[in-house]
Tab-separated table of C-alpha atoms and ligand atoms in Angstrom:
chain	number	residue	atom	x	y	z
A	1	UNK	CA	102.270	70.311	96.648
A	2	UNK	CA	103.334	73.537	95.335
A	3	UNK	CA	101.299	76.734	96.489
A	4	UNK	CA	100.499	79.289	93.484
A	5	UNK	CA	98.990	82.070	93.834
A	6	UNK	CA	96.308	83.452	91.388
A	7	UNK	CA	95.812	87.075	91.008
A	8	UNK	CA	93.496	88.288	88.119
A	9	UNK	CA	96.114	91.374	86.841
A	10	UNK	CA	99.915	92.464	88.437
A	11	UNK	CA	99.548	95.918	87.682
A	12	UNK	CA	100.919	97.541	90.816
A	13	UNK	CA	103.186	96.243	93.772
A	14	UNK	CA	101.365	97.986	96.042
A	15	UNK	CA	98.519	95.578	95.911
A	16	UNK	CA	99.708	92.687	96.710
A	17	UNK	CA	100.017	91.276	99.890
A	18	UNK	CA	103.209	90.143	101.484
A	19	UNK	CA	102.039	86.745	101.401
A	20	UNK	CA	101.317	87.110	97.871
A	21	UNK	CA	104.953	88.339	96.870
A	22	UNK	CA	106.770	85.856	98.811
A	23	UNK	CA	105.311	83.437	96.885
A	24	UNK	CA	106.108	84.865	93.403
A	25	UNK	CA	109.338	84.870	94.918
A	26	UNK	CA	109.408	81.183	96.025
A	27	UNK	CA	107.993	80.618	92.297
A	28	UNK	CA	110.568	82.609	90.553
A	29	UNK	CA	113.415	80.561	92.240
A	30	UNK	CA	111.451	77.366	91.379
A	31	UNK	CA	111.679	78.635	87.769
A	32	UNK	CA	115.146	79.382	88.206
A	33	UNK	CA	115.748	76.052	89.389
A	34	UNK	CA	114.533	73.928	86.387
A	35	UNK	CA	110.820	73.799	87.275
A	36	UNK	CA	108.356	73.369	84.546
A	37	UNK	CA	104.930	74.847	84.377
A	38	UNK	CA	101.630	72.739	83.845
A	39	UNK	CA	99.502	75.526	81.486
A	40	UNK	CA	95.838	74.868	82.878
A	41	UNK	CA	94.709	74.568	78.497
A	42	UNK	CA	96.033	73.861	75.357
A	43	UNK	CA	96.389	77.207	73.615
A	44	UNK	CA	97.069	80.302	76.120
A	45	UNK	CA	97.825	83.813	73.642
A	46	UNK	CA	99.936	86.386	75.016
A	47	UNK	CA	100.426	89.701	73.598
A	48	UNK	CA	102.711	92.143	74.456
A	49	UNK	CA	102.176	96.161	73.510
A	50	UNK	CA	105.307	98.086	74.349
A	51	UNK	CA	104.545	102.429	73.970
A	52	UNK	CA	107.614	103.036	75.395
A	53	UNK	CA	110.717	101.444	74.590
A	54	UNK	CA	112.355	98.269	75.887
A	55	UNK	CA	115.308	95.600	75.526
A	56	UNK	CA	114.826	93.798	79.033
A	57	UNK	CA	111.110	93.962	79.969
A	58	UNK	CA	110.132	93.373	76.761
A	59	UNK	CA	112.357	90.581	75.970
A	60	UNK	CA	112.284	88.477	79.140
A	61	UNK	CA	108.216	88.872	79.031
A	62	UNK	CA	108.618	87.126	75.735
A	63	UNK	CA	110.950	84.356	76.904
A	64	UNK	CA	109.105	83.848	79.935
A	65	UNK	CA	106.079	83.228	77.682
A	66	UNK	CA	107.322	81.103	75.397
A	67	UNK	CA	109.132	79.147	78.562
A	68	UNK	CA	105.496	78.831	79.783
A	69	UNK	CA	104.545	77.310	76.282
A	70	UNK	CA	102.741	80.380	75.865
A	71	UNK	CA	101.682	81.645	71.761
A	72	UNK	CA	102.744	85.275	71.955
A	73	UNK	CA	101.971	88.046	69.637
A	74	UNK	CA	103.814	90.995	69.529
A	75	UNK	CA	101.711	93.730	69.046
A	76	UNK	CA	103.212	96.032	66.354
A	77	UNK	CA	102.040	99.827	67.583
A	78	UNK	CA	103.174	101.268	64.650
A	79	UNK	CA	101.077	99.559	62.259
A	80	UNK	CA	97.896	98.934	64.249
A	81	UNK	CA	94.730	100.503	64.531
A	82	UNK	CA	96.348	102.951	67.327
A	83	UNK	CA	97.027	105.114	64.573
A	84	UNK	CA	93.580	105.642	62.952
A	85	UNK	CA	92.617	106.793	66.247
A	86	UNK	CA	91.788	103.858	68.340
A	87	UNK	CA	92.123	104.026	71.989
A	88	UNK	CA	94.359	101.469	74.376
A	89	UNK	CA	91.437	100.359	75.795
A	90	UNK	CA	89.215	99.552	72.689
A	91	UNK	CA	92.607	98.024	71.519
A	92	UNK	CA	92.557	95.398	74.699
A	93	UNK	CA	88.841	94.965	74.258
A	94	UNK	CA	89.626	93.984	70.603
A	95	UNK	CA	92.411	91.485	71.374
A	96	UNK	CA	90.691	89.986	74.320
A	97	UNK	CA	87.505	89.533	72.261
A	98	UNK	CA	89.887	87.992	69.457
A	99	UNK	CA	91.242	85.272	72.649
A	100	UNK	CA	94.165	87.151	73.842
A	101	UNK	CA	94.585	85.658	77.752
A	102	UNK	CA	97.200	88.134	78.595
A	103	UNK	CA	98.466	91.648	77.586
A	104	UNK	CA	101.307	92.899	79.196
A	105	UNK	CA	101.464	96.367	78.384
A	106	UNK	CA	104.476	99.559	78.637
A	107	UNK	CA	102.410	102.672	78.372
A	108	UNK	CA	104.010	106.540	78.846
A	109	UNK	CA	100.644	107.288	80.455
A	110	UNK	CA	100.712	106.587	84.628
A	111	UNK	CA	97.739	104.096	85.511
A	112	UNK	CA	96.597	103.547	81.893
A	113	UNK	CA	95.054	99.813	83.099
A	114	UNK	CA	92.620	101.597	85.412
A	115	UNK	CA	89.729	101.457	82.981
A	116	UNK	CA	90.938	98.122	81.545
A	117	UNK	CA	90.902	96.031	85.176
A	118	UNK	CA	87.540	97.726	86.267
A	119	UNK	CA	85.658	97.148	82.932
A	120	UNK	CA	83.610	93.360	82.466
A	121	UNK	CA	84.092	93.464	78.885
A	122	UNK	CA	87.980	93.187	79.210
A	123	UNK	CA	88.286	89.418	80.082
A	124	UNK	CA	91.870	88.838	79.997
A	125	UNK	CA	94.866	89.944	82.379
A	126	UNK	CA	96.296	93.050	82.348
A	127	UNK	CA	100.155	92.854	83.638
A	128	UNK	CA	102.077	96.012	83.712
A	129	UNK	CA	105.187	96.385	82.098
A	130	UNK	CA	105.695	99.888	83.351
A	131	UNK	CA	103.562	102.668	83.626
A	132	UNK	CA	105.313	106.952	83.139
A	133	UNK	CA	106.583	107.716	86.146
A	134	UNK	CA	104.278	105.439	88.066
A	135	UNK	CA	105.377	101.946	88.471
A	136	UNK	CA	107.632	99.116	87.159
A	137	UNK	CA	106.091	96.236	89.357
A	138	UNK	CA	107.995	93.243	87.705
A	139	UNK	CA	111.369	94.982	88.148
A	140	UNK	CA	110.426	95.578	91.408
A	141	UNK	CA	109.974	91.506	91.654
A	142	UNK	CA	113.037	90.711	90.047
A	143	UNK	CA	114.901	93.321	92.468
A	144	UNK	CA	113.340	91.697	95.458
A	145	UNK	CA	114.510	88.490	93.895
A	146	UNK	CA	118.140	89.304	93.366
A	147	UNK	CA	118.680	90.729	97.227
A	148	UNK	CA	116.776	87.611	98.774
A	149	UNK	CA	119.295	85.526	97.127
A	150	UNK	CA	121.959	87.519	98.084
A	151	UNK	CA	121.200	87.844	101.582
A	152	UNK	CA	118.318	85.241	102.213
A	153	UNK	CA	116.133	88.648	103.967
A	154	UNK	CA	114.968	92.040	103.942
A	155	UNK	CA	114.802	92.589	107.149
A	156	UNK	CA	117.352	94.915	108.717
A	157	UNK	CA	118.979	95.713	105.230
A	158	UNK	CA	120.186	99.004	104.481
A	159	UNK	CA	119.263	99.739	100.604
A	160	UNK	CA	120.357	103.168	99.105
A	161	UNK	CA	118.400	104.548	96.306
A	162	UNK	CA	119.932	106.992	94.015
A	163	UNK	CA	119.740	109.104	91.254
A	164	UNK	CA	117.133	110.348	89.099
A	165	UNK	CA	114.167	109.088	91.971
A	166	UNK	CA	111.802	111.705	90.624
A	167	UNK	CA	111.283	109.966	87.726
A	168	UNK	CA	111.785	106.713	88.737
A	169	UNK	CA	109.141	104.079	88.582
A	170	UNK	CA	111.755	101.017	89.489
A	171	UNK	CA	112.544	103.555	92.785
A	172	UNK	CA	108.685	104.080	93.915
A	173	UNK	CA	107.763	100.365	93.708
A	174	UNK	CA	111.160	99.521	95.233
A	175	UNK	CA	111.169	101.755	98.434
A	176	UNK	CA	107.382	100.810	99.202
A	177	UNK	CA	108.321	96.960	98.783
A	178	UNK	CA	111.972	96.955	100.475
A	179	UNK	CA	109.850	99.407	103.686
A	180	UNK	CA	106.909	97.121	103.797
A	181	UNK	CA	109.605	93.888	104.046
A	182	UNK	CA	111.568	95.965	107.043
A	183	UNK	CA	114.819	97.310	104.940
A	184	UNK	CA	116.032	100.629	106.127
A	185	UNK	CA	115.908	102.984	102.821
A	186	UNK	CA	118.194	105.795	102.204
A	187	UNK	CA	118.336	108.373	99.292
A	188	UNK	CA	120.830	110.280	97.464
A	189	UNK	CA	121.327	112.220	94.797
A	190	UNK	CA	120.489	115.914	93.218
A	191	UNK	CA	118.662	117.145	95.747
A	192	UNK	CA	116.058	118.405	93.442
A	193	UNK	CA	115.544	115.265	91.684
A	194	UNK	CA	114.348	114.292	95.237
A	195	UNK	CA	110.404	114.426	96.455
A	196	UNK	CA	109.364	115.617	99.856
A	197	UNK	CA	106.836	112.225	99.206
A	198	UNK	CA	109.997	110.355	99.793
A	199	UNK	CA	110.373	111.318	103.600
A	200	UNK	CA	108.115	108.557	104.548
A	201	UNK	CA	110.132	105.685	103.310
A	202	UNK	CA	113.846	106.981	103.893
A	203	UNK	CA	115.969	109.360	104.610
A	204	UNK	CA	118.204	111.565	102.329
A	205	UNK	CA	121.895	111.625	102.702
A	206	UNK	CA	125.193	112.326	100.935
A	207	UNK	CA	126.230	109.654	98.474
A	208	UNK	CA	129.673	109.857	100.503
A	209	UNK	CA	127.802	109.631	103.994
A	210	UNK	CA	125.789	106.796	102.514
A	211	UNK	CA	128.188	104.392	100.719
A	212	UNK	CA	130.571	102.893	103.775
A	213	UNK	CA	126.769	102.064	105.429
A	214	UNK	CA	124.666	100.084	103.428
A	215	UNK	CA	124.404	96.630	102.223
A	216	UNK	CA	123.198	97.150	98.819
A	217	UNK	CA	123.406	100.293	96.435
A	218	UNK	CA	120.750	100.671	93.974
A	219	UNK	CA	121.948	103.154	91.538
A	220	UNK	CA	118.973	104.489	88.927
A	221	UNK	CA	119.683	105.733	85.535
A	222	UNK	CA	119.347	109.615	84.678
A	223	UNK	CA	116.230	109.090	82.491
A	224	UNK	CA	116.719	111.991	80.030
A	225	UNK	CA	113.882	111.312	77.522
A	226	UNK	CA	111.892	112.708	80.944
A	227	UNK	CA	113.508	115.759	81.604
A	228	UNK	CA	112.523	117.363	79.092
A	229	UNK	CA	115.580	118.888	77.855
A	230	UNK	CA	115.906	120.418	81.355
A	231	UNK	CA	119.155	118.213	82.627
A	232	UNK	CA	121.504	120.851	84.585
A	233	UNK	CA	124.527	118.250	84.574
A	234	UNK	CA	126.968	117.168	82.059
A	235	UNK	CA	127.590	113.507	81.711
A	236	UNK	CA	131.061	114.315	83.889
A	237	UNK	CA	129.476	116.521	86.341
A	238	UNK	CA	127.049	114.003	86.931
A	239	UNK	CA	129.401	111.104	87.756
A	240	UNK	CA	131.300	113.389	89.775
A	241	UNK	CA	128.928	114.300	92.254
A	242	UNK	CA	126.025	111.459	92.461
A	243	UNK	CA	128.201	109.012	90.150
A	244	UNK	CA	129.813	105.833	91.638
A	245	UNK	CA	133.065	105.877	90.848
A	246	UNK	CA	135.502	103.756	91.557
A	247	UNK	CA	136.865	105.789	94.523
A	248	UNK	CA	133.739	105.919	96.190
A	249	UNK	CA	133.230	102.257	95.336
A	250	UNK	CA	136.342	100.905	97.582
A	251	UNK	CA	134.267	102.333	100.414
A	252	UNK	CA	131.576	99.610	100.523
A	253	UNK	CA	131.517	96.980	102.935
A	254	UNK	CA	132.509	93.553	101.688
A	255	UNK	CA	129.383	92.037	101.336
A	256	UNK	CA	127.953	95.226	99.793
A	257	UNK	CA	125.913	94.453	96.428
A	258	UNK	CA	125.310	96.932	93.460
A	259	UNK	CA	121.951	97.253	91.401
A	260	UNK	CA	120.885	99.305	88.444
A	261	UNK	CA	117.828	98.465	86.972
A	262	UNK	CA	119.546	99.205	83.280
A	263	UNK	CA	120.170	100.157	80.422
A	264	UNK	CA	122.708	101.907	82.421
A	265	UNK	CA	124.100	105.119	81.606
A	266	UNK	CA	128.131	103.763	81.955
A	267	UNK	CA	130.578	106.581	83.241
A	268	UNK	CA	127.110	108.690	84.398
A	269	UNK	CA	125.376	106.976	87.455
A	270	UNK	CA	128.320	104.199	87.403
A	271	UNK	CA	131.589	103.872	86.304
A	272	UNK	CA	132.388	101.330	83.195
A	273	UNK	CA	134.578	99.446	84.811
A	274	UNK	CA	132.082	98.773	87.706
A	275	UNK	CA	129.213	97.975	85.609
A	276	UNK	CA	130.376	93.973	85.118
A	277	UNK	CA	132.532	94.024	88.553
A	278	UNK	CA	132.299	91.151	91.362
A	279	UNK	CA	129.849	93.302	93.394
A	280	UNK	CA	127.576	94.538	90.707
A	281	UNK	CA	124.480	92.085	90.245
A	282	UNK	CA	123.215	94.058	87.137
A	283	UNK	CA	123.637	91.095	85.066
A	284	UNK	CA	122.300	88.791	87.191
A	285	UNK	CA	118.941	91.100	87.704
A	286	UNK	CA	118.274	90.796	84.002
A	287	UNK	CA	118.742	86.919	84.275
A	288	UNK	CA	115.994	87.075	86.904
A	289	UNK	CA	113.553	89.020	85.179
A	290	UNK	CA	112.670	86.122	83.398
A	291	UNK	CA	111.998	83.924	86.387
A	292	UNK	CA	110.339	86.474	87.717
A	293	UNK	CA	108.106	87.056	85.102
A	294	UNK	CA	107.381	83.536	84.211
A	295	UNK	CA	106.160	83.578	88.029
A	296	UNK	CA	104.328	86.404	87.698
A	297	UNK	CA	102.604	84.991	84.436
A	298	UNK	CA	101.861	81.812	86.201
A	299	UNK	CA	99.948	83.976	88.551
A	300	UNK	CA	97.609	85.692	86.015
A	301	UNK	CA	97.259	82.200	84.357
A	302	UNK	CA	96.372	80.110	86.947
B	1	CP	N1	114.918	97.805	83.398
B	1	CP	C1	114.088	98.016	82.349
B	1	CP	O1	112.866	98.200	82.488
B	1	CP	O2	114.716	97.937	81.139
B	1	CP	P1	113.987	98.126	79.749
B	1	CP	O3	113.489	99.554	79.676
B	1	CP	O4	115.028	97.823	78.707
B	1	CP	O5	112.824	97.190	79.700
């Protein structure tokens, strides 16, 4: 008998218990793996509102849901209400009144579902596509998904963060997940793209210290849309000092993995030729973010 869990929303890793993510885990390998899901009624509406923009979350939400058997509606926020004024949450409250079971949402604003999981008007699931700066819970799933297969553990794993963690929502849910599952975390990068809240998860070292030690490099991409026109590196400064090149990459260890939660900046935080090499696992993280997704969906569903 399979074991699902059932959450009402997934709008922050932080959450969920470790119980509860090893078995989204065990259910997004199950999806991987050819398993079909039973939908618990005939006609189950998804709709998904993207404020921010979005090739991968946005477009393995809507393959998972239509793998699920799911009807999805994608909300246009150009040409909605939105723009007479209404607010997100009077927006949910309208498409949950209308039969919407699920709303997976992108927002710029950091813990926009706050009002929408605490109110009893809003009776469908809130799952969070990302949130500002705050979180990115589902990448954080699929991420947790790609090492486990890799390496079968957490435990004992030395993971490197790097890059533009300030702004980084994939980084925050990442280094409380990979902590809380007993990986040692490290960080690098410009040292002023790096927050003294950090501390408690990892330490910060040199990107050249760093490299020849870990087991998997998790490079992040310089998110200039929040920088607000502040960026003190050019593209080639950039890859020169916190880049990975391909010098710096011949000093991983064999079994050494790389990760970038994309769209990658190529020839910033990683060189081109590195992007599709045999130790990056880029391409096979978006591949998982559908499993993932489809478990996570399962989850709200069920
Ligand atoms: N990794 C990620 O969230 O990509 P998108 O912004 O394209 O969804």
């Amino acid at each position: 008998m399979d074991r699902i869990i059932e959450m009402d929303h997934f709008v922050s890793v932080e959450d969920l218990t470790n119980e509860q993510i090893m078995l989204l885990l065990q259910r997004a390998s199950a999806f991987k793996t050819g398993k079909v899901w039973k939908s618990p009624k005939h006609q189950i509406f998804a709709a998904n509102m993207f404020f921010e923009n979005s090739t991968r979350t946005h477009n393995s939400f809507h393959i998972a849901q239509r793998k699920l058997g799911l009807e999805v509606l994608e909300f246009g926020t150009a040409t909605s209400s939105l723009q007479k004024g209404e607010t997100l949450y009077d927006t949910v409250l309208t498409l949950c009144a209308l039969g919407v079971d699920v709303v997976v949402i992108r927002s710029t604003i950091e813990r926009y579902w706050e009002d929408l999981i605490q109110s009893s008007n809003v009776h469908c699931h809130v799952v969070n596509g990302g949130d500002g700066s705050g979180e990115h819970p589902s990448q954080c799933l699929l991420d947790l998904m790609t090492i486990q297969e890799e390496f079968g553990k957490f435990s004992g794993l030395k993971v490197a963060i790097i890059g533009d963690l300030v702004h980084s929502r994939v980084a925050r849910s990442n280094m409380q997940m990979l902590t809380r599952f007993g990986a040692e975390i490290f960080f690098s990068g410009p040292k002023e793209w790096h927050d003294k809240e950090f501390d408690k998860y990892g330490k910060y070292l040199s990107l050249d210290e760093l490299i020849p030690k870990v087991d998997v490099l998790m490079m992040l991409r310089v998110q200039h849309e929040r920088h607000d026109g502040e960026l003190n590196f050019s593209k080639e400064k950039y890859h020169r000092l916190y880049g990975l090149t391909e010098n710096r990459a011949s000093w991983l260890q064999d079994h050494a993995i790389i990760m970038h939660p994309a769209p990658v900046n190529r020839d910033v935080e990683i060189a081109d030729s590195l992007v599709e090499s045999p130790k990056s696992r880029i391409v096979e993280q978006m591949r998982n973010g559908v499993y993932a997704r489809m478990a996570i969906l399962e989850a709200v569903l069920t």
